[in-house]
């Protein structure tokens, strides 16, 4: 799916229903969003969710759909490479065949994990999958652009440097969220010798434009969950304010949603 055309377009899900909706709409795979999953389970995004809850959700999604599932596992749900390997074993047991592992490092001193340390975590994930005999797709996410590290020139060079190190460690592809400039995306695709994933949303290039510069995968990330929760807020505010209900017009019907589970 990452080497064929068109671009692998993923409307990220955060629960069983959103996964089923995306498949019914035509998505050829399901990708979870770590932010949406965390929010739906009562935790903040950013390594706050309990691993067991995340794995349970992944298993429920896998059981509900008949397409491949890739799971966003944040930084790997653990402080060490051994922890990452344990998480990957849980993901494989849940039935998913892909993961996102990010290099954000949420401390006061550094926004990104050291490249060598992150490579070690990715290598542990690959070793765990190899031992299980599963050709796990490891989407190595680097947050150089998302976290605004350095100036524009530095970001490009640092992203490419990290991407190559992560691929050497066993990653299958590279995810670069936070970049929307098409010329920059084209340069990243040219310099990264593996499928490149871009996060999309309002203001980002279209799927056709991304495909035109060689992007392999485009994902909405947390945007769908954010939009859904935005609707929930607007509906509550309208209900309590004007006492009307137009915010909820245009939703899927009870019958449509119920039919997804028969």
Coordinates of N, CA and C in Angstrom, one line a residue, residues 81 84 101-102 117-127 138-141 162 165-167 169-171:
X81 N 14.1 1.0 25.6 CA 13.9 0.2 24.4 C 13.2 -1.1 24.7
X84 N 9.6 -0.5 24.7 CA 9.0 -0.4 23.4 C 8.8 -1.8 22.8
X101 N 5.9 5.3 15.7 CA 6.7 5.6 16.9 C 7.4 6.9 16.7
X102 N 7.1 7.8 17.6 CA 7.6 9.2 17.4 C 8.8 9.5 18.3
X117 N 19.4 7.2 20.6 CA 18.5 6.6 21.6 C 17.2 6.2 20.9
X118 N 16.7 7.1 20.0 CA 15.5 6.7 19.3 C 15.7 5.6 18.3
X119 N 16.9 5.6 17.7 CA 17.2 4.4 16.8 C 17.2 3.1 17.6
X120 N 17.7 3.2 18.8 CA 17.7 2.0 19.6 C 16.3 1.5 19.9
X121 N 15.4 2.4 20.1 CA 14.0 2.0 20.4 C 13.4 1.4 19.1
X122 N 13.7 2.0 18.0 CA 13.1 1.4 16.7 C 13.7 0.1 16.4
X123 N 15.0 -0.1 16.7 CA 15.6 -1.4 16.5 C 15.0 -2.5 17.4
X124 N 14.7 -2.1 18.6 CA 14.0 -3.0 19.5 C 12.6 -3.4 19.0
X125 N 11.9 -2.4 18.5 CA 10.6 -2.7 17.9 C 10.7 -3.7 16.7
X126 N 11.7 -3.4 15.8 CA 12.0 -4.3 14.7 C 12.3 -5.7 15.2
X127 N 13.2 -5.8 16.2 CA 13.6 -7.1 16.7 C 12.4 -7.9 17.2
X138 N 6.9 -0.3 10.4 CA 7.2 0.7 11.4 C 7.4 2.1 10.8
X139 N 6.4 2.9 11.1 CA 6.4 4.3 10.6 C 7.1 5.2 11.6
X140 N 8.4 5.5 11.3 CA 9.2 6.3 12.2 C 8.8 7.8 12.1
X141 N 8.2 8.3 13.1 CA 7.8 9.7 13.1 C 8.9 10.6 13.7
X162 N 17.8 12.3 10.7 CA 17.1 11.4 11.6 C 16.4 10.3 10.8
X165 N 18.8 7.6 9.8 CA 19.3 6.8 11.0 C 18.1 5.9 11.4
X166 N 16.9 6.3 11.4 CA 15.8 5.5 11.8 C 15.6 4.3 10.8
X167 N 15.8 4.6 9.5 CA 15.7 3.5 8.5 C 16.8 2.5 8.7
X169 N 18.0 1.7 11.4 CA 17.6 0.9 12.7 C 16.5 -0.1 12.5
X170 N 15.9 0.0 11.3 CA 14.8 -1.0 11.0 C 13.4 -0.4 10.7
X171 N 13.3 0.9 10.6 CA 12.0 1.5 10.3 C 11.7 1.2 8.8

